[in-house]
Coordinates of N, CA and C in Angstrom, one line a residue:
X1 N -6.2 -36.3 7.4 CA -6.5 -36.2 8.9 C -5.8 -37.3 9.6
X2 N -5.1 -37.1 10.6 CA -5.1 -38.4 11.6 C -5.4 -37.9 12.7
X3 N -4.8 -38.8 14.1 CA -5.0 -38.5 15.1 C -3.9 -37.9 16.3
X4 N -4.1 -37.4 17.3 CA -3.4 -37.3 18.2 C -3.2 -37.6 19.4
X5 N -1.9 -37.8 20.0 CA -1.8 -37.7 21.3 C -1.3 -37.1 22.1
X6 N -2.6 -36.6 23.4 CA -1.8 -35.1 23.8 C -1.3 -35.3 25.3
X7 N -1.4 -34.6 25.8 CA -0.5 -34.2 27.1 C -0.6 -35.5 28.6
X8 N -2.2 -35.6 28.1 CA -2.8 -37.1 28.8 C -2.3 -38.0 29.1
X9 N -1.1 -38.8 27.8 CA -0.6 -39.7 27.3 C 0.2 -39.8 28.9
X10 N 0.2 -40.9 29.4 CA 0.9 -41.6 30.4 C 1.7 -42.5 30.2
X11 N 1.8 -42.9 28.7 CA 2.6 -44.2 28.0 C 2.2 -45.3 28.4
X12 N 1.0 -45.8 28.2 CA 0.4 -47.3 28.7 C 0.7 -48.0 27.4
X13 N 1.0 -47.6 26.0 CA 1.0 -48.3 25.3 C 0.1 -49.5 24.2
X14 N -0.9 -49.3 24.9 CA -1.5 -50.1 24.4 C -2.7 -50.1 23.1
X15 N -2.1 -48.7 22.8 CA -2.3 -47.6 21.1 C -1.3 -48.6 20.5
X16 N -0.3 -48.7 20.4 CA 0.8 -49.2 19.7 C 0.2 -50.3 19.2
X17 N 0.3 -51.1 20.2 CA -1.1 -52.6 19.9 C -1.7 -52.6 18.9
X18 N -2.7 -52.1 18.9 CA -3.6 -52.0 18.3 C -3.5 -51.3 16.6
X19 N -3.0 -50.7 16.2 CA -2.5 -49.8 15.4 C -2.4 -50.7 13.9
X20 N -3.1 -50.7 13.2 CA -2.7 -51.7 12.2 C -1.8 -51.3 10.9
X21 N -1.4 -49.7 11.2 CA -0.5 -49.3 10.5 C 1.1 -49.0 11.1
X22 N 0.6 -49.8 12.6 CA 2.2 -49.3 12.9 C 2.9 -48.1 13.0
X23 N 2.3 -47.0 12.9 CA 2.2 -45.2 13.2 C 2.8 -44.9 14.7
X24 N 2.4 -45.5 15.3 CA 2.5 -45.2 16.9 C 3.7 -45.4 17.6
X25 N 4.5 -44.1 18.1 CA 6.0 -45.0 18.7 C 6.3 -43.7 19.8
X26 N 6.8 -44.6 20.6 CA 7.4 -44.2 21.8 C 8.2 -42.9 21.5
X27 N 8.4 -42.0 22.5 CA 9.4 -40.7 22.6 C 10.3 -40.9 23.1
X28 N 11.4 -40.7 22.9 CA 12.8 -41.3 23.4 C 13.7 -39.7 23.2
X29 N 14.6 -39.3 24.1 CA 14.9 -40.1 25.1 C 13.0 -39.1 26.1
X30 N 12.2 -40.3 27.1 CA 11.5 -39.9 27.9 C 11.5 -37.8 28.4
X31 N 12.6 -37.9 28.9 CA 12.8 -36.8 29.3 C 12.1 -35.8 28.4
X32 N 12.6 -35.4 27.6 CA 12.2 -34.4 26.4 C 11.2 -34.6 25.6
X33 N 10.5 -36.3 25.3 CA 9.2 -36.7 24.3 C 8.5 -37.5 25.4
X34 N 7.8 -37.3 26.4 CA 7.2 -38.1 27.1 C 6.0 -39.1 26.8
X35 N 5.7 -38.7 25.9 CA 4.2 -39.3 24.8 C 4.7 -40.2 24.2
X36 N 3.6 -40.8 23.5 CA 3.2 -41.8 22.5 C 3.4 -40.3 21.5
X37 N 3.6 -40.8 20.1 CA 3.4 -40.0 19.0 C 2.6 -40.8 17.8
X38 N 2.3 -40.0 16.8 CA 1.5 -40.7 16.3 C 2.2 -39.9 14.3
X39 N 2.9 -40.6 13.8 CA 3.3 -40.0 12.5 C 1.8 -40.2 11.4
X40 N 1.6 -38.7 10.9 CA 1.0 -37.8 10.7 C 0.7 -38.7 9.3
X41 N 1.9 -39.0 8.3 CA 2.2 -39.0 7.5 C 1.4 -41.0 6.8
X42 N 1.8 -41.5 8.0 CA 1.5 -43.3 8.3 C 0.0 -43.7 8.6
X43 N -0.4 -42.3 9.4 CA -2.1 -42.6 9.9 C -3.1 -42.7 9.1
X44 N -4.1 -43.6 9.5 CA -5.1 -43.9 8.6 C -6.4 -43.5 8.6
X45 N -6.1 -43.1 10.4 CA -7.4 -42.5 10.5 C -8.5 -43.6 10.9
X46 N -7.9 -44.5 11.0 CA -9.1 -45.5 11.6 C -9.3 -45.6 13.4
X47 N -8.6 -44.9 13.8 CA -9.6 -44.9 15.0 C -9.0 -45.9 16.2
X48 N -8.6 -46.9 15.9 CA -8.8 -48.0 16.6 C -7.7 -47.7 17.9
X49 N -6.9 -47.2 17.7 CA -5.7 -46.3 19.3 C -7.2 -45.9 20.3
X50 N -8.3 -45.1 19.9 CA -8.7 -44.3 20.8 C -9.2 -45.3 21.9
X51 N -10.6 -46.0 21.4 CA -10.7 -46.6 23.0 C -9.4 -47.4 24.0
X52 N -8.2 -47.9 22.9 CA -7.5 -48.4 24.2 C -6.6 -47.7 25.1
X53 N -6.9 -46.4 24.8 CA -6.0 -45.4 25.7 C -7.0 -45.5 26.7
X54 N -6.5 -46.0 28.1 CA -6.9 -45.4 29.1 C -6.7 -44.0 30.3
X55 N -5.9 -43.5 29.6 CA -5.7 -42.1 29.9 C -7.0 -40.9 29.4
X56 N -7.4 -41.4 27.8 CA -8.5 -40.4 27.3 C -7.4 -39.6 26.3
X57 N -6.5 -39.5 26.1 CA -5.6 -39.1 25.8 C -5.6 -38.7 24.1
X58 N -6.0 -39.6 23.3 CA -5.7 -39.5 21.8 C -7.2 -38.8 21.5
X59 N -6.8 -38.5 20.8 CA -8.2 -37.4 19.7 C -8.0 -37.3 18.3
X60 N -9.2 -37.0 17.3 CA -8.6 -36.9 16.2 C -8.3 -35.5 16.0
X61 N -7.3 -34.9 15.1 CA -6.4 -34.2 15.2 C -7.7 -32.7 14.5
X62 N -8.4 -32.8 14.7 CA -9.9 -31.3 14.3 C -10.8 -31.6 15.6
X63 N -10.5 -32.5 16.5 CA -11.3 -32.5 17.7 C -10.7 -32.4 19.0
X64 N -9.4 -32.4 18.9 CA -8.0 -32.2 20.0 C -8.9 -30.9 21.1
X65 N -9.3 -30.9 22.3 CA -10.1 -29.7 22.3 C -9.3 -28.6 23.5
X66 N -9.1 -27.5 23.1 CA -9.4 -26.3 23.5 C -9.5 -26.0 25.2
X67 N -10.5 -26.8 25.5 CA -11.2 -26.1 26.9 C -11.6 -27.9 27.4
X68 N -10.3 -28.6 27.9 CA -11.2 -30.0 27.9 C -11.1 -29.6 29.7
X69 N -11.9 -30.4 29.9 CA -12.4 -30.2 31.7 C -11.8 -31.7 31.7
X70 N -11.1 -31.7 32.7 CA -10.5 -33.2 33.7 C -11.7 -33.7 34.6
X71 N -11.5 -34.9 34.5 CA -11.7 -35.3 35.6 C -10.6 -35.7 37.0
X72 N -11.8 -35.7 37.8 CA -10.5 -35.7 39.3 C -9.2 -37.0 39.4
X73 N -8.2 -36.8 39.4 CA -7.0 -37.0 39.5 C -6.5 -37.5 38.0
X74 N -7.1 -37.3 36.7 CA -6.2 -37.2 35.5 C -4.7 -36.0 35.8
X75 N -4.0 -36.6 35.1 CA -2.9 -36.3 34.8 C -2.4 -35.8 33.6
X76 N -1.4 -34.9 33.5 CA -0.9 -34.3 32.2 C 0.7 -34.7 32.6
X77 N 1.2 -34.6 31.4 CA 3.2 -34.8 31.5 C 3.7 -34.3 30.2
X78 N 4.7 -33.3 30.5 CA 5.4 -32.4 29.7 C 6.7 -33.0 29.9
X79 N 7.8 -32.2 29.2 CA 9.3 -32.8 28.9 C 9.3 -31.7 30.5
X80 N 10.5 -33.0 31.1 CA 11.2 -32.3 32.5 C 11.7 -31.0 32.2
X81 N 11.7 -30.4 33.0 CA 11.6 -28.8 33.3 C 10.5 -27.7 33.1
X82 N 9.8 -28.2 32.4 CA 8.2 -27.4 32.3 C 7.8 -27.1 33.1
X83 N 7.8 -25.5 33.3 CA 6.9 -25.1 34.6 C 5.6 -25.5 35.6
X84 N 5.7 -25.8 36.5 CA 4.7 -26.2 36.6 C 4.2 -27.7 36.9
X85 N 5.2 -28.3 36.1 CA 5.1 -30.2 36.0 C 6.5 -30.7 37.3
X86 N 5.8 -31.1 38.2 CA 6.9 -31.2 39.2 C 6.9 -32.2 39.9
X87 N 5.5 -33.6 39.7 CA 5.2 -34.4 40.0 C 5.6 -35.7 39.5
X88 N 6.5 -36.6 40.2 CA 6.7 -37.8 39.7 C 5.7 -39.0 39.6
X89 N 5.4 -39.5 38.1 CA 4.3 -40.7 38.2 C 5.4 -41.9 38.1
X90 N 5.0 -42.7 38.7 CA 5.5 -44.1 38.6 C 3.6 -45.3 38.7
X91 N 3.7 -45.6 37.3 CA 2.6 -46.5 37.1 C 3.2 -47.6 36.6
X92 N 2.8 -48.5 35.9 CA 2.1 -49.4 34.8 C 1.9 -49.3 33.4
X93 N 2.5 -50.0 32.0 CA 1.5 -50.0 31.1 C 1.0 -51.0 30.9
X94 N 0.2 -51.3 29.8 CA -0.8 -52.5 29.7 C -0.2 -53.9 29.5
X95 N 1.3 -54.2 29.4 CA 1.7 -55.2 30.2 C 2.3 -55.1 30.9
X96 N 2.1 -54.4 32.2 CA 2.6 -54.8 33.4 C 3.8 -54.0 33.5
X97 N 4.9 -53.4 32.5 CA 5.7 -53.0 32.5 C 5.7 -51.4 33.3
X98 N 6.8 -51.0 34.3 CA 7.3 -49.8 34.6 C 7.1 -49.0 33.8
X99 N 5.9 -48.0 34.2 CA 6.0 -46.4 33.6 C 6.9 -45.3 34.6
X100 N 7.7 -44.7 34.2 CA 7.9 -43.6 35.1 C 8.4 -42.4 34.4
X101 N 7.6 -41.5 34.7 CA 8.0 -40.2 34.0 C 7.8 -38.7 35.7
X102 N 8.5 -38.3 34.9 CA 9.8 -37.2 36.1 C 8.8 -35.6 35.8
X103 N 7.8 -35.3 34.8 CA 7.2 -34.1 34.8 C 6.1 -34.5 34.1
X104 N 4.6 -34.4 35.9 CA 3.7 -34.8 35.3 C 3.0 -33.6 36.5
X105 N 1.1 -33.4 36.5 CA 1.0 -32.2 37.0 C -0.7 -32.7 36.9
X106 N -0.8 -33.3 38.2 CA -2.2 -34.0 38.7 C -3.3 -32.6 38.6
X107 N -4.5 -33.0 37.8 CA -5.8 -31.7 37.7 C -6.4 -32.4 38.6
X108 N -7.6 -31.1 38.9 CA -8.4 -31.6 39.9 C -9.8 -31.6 38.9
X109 N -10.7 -32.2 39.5 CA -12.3 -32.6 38.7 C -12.3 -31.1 38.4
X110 N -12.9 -30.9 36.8 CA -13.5 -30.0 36.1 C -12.1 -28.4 35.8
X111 N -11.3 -29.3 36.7 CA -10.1 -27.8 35.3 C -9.9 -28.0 34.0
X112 N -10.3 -26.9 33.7 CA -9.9 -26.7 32.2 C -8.6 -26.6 31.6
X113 N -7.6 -27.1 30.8 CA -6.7 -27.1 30.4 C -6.9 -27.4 28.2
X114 N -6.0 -26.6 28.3 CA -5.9 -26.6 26.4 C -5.3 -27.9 26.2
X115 N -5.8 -28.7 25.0 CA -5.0 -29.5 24.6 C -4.1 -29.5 23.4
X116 N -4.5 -28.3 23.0 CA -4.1 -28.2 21.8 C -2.9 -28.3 21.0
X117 N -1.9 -27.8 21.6 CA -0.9 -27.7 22.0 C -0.2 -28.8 21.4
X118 N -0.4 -29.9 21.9 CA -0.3 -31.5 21.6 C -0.2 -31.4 19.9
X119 N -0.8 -30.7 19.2 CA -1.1 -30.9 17.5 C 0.2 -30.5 17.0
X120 N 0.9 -29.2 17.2 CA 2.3 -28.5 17.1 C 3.1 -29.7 17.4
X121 N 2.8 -30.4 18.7 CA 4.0 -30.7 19.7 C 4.4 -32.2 18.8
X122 N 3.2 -32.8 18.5 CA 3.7 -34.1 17.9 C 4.0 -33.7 16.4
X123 N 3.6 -32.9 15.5 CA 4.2 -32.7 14.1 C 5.4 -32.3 14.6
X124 N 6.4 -31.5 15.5 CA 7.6 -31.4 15.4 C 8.3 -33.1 16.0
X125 N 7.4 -33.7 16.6 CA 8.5 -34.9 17.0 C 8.9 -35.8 15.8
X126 N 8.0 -35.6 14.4 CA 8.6 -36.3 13.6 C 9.4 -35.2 12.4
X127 N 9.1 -34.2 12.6 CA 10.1 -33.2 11.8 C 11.2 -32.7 12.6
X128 N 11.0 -33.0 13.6 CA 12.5 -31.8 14.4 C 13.1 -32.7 15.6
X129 N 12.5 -33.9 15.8 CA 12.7 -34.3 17.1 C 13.9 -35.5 17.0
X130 N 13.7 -36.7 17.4 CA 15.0 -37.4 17.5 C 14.9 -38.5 16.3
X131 N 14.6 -37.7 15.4 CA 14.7 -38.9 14.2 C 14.0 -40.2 14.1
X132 N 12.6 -40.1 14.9 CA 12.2 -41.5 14.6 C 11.0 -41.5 13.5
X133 N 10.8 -42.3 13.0 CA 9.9 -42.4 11.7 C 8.8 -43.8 12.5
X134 N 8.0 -44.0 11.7 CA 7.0 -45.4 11.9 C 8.3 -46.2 11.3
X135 N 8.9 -46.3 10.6 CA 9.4 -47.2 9.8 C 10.7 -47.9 10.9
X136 N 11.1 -47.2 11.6 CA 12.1 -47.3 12.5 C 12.0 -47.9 13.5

């Protein structure tokens, strides 16, 4: 089992941190892997990413849910051109550094949205995607 990160993910970073296996790595280029990822293969399953996401973002990968209800002004972000994602975020991560991502799609309190999706999305970023490993 490990865990996941799904659509939530805003890139604050501060999963990485914490990570005692070092699993956790950026999507590059942004455009196309907007997330944090989380290699499937490195994870330990200890947990420790979830509370420092302040997005709400990571889950473990049999609890990823289905029908999650937002709260008012969470955010989701898909690779640029996704229907639907047309909203530019420019934030912060947990040091201070520039977030900006180009397809993101503000919910309002209690829409339902799949997260599922996310479980597919991150096993192809380390089978199909730009070649990054934990090791890298």
């Amino acid at each position: 089992m490990t865990h996941v990160i799904t659509s939530l993910c805003l890139r604050d970073g501060g999963c990485v941190t914490v990570c005692p296996v070092e699993c956790i790595v950026p999507g590059k280029p942004e455009s196309e892997w907007p997330w944090f990822y989380i290699d499937p293969d490195t994870c330990i399953d200890c947990g420790a990413c979830v509370p420092e996401c302040p997005w709400e973002a990571i889950f473990p990968e049999d609890e990823v849910p289905s029908a999650f209800k937002a709260k008012e002004g969470q955010r989701l972000s898909m690779p640029v051109g996704t229907p639907g994602f047309t909203e530019v975020y420019d934030g912060v991560n947990h040091e201070g550094e520039p977030v900006h991502l180009e397809a993101t799609k503000t919910l309002k309190a209690g829409e339902v949205v799949d997260l599922t999706p996310a479980i597919e999305i991150n096993k192809k970023f380390f089978k199909e995607g730009p070649g990054y490993s934990a090791a890298s």
